[in-house]
Short mmCIF file of C-alpha atoms in Angstrom, two decimals:
data_model
loop_
_atom_site.label_atom_id
_atom_site.label_comp_id
_atom_site.label_asym_id
_atom_site.label_seq_id
_atom_site.Cartn_x
_atom_site.Cartn_y
_atom_site.Cartn_z
CA GLN E 1 -22.68 32.32 -22.97
CA ALA E 2 -23.13 34.96 -25.01
CA ARG E 3 -24.22 35.61 -28.68
CA CYS E 4 -21.08 36.68 -30.73
CA GLY E 5 -22.59 37.16 -34.43
CA THR E 6 -23.49 33.83 -35.81
CA THR E 7 -22.15 31.64 -33.51
CA SER E 8 -22.68 31.17 -29.83
CA CYS E 9 -19.41 32.31 -27.37
CA TYR E 10 -18.39 30.77 -24.31
CA VAL E 11 -15.95 32.12 -21.40
CA ASP E 12 -13.49 29.81 -20.34
CA ALA E 13 -14.13 29.74 -16.39
CA ARG E 14 -10.61 28.75 -16.06
CA THR E 15 -8.72 31.67 -17.90
CA GLY E 16 -11.64 33.98 -18.92
CA ALA E 17 -10.68 33.54 -22.38
CA LEU E 18 -13.77 34.37 -24.99
CA LEU E 19 -14.27 31.06 -27.26
CA ARG E 20 -15.96 30.32 -30.51
CA GLY E 21 -17.08 27.53 -32.22
CA GLU E 22 -15.10 24.31 -32.31
CA LYS E 23 -12.11 25.26 -30.43
CA LYS E 24 -14.78 26.48 -27.51
CA MET E 25 -15.61 22.77 -26.75
CA LYS E 26 -12.09 21.62 -27.38
CA LYS E 27 -10.89 23.99 -24.95
CA ILE E 28 -13.86 23.26 -22.76
CA PHE E 29 -13.33 19.56 -22.55
CA VAL E 30 -9.85 20.37 -21.61
CA SER E 31 -10.68 21.95 -18.99
CA ILE E 32 -13.16 20.24 -17.41
CA PHE E 33 -10.45 17.01 -18.12
CA THR E 34 -8.10 19.13 -16.14
CA ILE E 35 -10.20 19.82 -13.16
CA LEU E 36 -11.29 16.03 -13.14
CA ILE E 37 -7.87 14.90 -12.74
CA SER E 38 -6.66 17.52 -10.01
CA LEU E 39 -9.91 16.45 -8.24
CA SER E 40 -9.10 12.87 -8.39
CA ILE E 41 -5.47 13.64 -7.13
CA PHE E 42 -6.79 15.76 -4.26
CA ALA E 43 -9.24 12.69 -3.11
CA GLN E 44 -6.55 10.19 -3.22
CA GLY E 45 -4.62 12.54 -1.28
CA ASN E 46 -0.65 11.78 -0.70
CA GLU E 47 -0.98 7.88 -0.84
CA LYS E 48 1.30 6.54 -3.54
CA LEU E 49 0.79 2.41 -4.00
CA LEU E 50 3.37 0.27 -4.89
CA THR E 51 2.04 -2.04 -7.41
CA LYS E 52 3.14 -5.03 -8.62
CA GLU E 53 4.03 -4.03 -12.06
CA LYS E 54 6.25 -0.97 -10.24
CA VAL E 55 8.04 -4.15 -8.24
CA ASP E 56 8.51 -5.64 -11.32
CA GLU E 57 10.12 -2.50 -13.29
CA LEU E 58 12.19 -1.40 -9.93
CA CYS E 59 13.82 -4.99 -10.07
CA SER E 60 14.63 -4.92 -13.99
CA ILE E 61 16.07 -1.46 -13.03
CA ALA E 62 18.41 -3.50 -10.75
CA GLY E 63 19.07 -5.86 -12.91
CA LYS E 64 16.98 -8.64 -11.45
CA THR E 65 13.44 -10.42 -11.92
CA ARG E 66 10.76 -11.26 -9.37
CA GLU E 67 11.99 -14.50 -9.36
CA THR E 68 15.35 -13.45 -8.28
CA ILE E 69 15.31 -10.35 -6.26
CA GLU E 70 16.67 -11.29 -2.65
CA GLU E 71 16.50 -7.79 -1.21
CA PHE E 72 14.39 -4.87 -1.92
CA ILE E 73 14.20 -1.47 -0.39
CA VAL E 74 11.20 0.47 -0.74
CA PRO E 75 11.46 4.13 -2.00
CA THR E 76 10.18 6.71 0.16
CA GLU E 77 8.06 8.13 -2.21
CA TYR E 78 5.61 4.93 -1.58
CA THR E 79 2.85 4.97 1.22
CA ALA E 80 1.20 1.63 0.71
CA ILE E 81 2.05 -1.90 -0.62
CA GLY E 82 -0.17 -2.99 -3.25
CA TYR E 83 -2.11 -5.98 -3.88
CA SER E 84 0.20 -8.82 -4.50
CA ALA E 85 2.97 -6.47 -5.09
CA PHE E 86 5.80 -9.03 -3.79
CA GLU E 87 3.66 -12.28 -3.98
CA GLY E 88 6.05 -15.07 -6.14
CA CYS E 89 9.25 -13.45 -5.10
CA ARG E 90 10.50 -16.33 -3.73
CA GLN E 91 14.09 -15.36 -3.28
CA LEU E 92 13.12 -12.29 -1.50
CA LYS E 93 14.60 -12.56 1.75
CA GLU E 94 15.19 -8.98 3.02
CA ILE E 95 12.73 -5.86 2.36
CA LYS E 96 13.17 -2.55 4.34
CA LEU E 97 9.74 -0.36 4.48
CA HIS E 98 10.43 3.16 5.41
CA SER E 99 8.16 5.11 8.22
CA ASN E 100 5.56 6.20 5.68
CA ILE E 101 4.09 2.84 4.89
CA THR E 102 0.49 2.79 6.00
CA SER E 103 -1.04 -0.03 4.64
CA ILE E 104 -0.47 -3.14 3.18
CA ASP E 105 -2.89 -4.56 0.90
CA ASN E 106 -3.69 -8.51 0.54
CA THR E 107 -1.23 -11.28 -0.64
CA ALA E 108 1.87 -8.55 -0.43
CA PHE E 109 4.18 -10.81 0.74
CA ALA E 110 2.68 -14.01 -0.12
CA LYS E 111 5.09 -16.93 -1.38
CA THR E 112 8.22 -15.08 -0.02
CA SER E 113 11.47 -16.34 1.82
CA LEU E 114 11.10 -13.00 4.29
CA LYS E 115 11.83 -14.87 7.67
CA ASP E 116 11.74 -11.60 9.81
CA LEU E 117 9.58 -8.30 8.62
CA ILE E 118 9.32 -4.89 10.59
CA LEU E 119 6.37 -2.89 9.55
CA PRO E 120 7.08 0.84 10.64
CA GLU E 121 5.50 2.89 13.26
CA ASN E 122 2.49 4.24 10.77
CA ILE E 123 1.35 1.14 9.53
CA LYS E 124 -2.85 1.30 9.98
CA SER E 125 -3.90 -1.60 8.02
CA ILE E 126 -2.91 -5.26 7.28
CA GLY E 127 -4.79 -7.14 4.36
CA LYS E 128 -5.60 -10.77 3.82
CA TYR E 129 -3.02 -13.64 3.19
CA VAL E 130 -0.48 -10.99 3.51
CA PHE E 131 1.78 -13.52 4.53
CA GLY E 132 0.41 -16.50 3.15
CA ARG E 133 3.00 -19.56 1.91
CA SER E 134 5.98 -17.21 3.30
CA SER E 135 8.49 -18.50 5.29
CA LEU E 136 8.08 -15.55 7.92
CA GLN E 137 9.25 -16.42 11.33
CA THR E 138 8.75 -13.19 13.16
CA LEU E 139 6.85 -9.76 12.56
CA THR E 140 7.98 -6.76 14.46
CA ILE E 141 5.12 -3.61 14.53
CA LEU E 142 6.60 -0.67 15.91
CA SER E 143 3.12 1.31 15.68
CA LYS E 144 1.67 1.95 19.34
CA THR E 145 -1.91 1.68 17.66
CA PRO E 146 -2.65 -1.95 16.52
CA PRO E 147 -2.98 -1.95 12.74
CA LYS E 148 -6.61 -3.11 11.22
CA ILE E 149 -6.40 -6.66 10.39
CA PRO E 150 -9.22 -9.00 8.65
CA GLU E 151 -11.47 -10.35 11.43
CA THR E 152 -11.31 -13.94 11.52
CA SER E 153 -9.99 -16.75 13.16
CA ASP E 154 -8.66 -18.24 10.68
CA ALA E 155 -4.65 -18.00 10.72
CA PHE E 156 -4.25 -18.68 7.05
CA TYR E 157 -6.59 -16.08 6.38
CA ILE E 158 -4.51 -13.64 7.67
CA GLY E 159 -1.28 -15.67 6.61
CA PHE E 160 0.26 -15.82 9.70
CA SER E 161 1.19 -19.00 10.53
CA THR E 162 0.50 -20.53 14.25
CA ASN E 163 4.43 -20.36 14.66
CA ILE E 164 4.88 -16.68 13.72
CA ILE E 165 6.23 -14.37 16.65
CA ILE E 166 4.61 -10.72 16.75
CA PHE E 167 6.88 -8.31 18.41
CA VAL E 168 4.77 -4.97 19.50
CA PRO E 169 6.10 -1.90 21.57
CA ASP E 170 5.98 -2.83 25.04
CA GLU E 171 3.62 0.06 26.03
CA ALA E 172 0.82 -1.35 23.32
CA ILE E 173 1.01 -5.13 24.11
CA GLU E 174 -2.31 -4.68 26.06
CA LYS E 175 -4.02 -2.66 23.28
CA TYR E 176 -2.99 -5.17 20.82
CA LYS E 177 -4.25 -8.05 22.64
CA ASN E 178 -7.79 -6.15 23.30
CA ALA E 179 -7.92 -5.20 19.34
CA TRP E 180 -7.27 -8.61 18.23
CA LYS E 181 -8.84 -10.80 20.61
CA GLY E 182 -10.37 -13.70 19.17
CA GLN E 183 -6.88 -13.98 17.04
CA SER E 184 -5.87 -17.13 19.21
CA TYR E 185 -3.13 -17.72 16.62
CA ILE E 186 -1.48 -14.83 17.07
CA GLN E 187 1.45 -14.95 19.56
CA LEU E 188 2.33 -11.12 21.04
CA LYS E 189 5.50 -10.65 22.38
CA PRO E 190 6.64 -7.24 24.05
CA ILE E 191 9.75 -5.83 21.62
CA SER E 192 11.87 -5.47 24.69
CA SER E 193 11.89 -9.46 24.85
CA LYS E 194 13.45 -9.92 21.38
#
């Protein structure tokens, strides 16, 4: 801060401009806001969340609704499936997840008509009740590293019914058994037996 006649002057740290009076305060706040937004984006990394609202918007663009959509291809820009993103899409029979998807939040596919789902090789976590009250029969996980799942012995808690078969990479089946021990309801099988 420097004195410029009868008013205080400030130097904008971002631009180096000399600011006076009320304009200086507005520019300073804009600069601070811009820096905070930049830090927020940096802190979030590259994760882009597919939310329930975005699913509704994409369904609308396709001339469908959450209640009528039968097939959905997740756009490649998304890396995470958000909380309840597809919950209640009762006609949804097929969803394609690209390889960048790393996490699936709670109840993401609850109350859908999915019978088979393939989770990509980069999946790192699966939330609670993800498949609750869905029609899922088989789940194929391409990751050689078991994704984190809720720690519980209650199948309903994670949304796996006791008749869901989970296929995992042949070379990783022991890793999955060790990582998910205590989850007695999970039926693990090697992908080669599919």
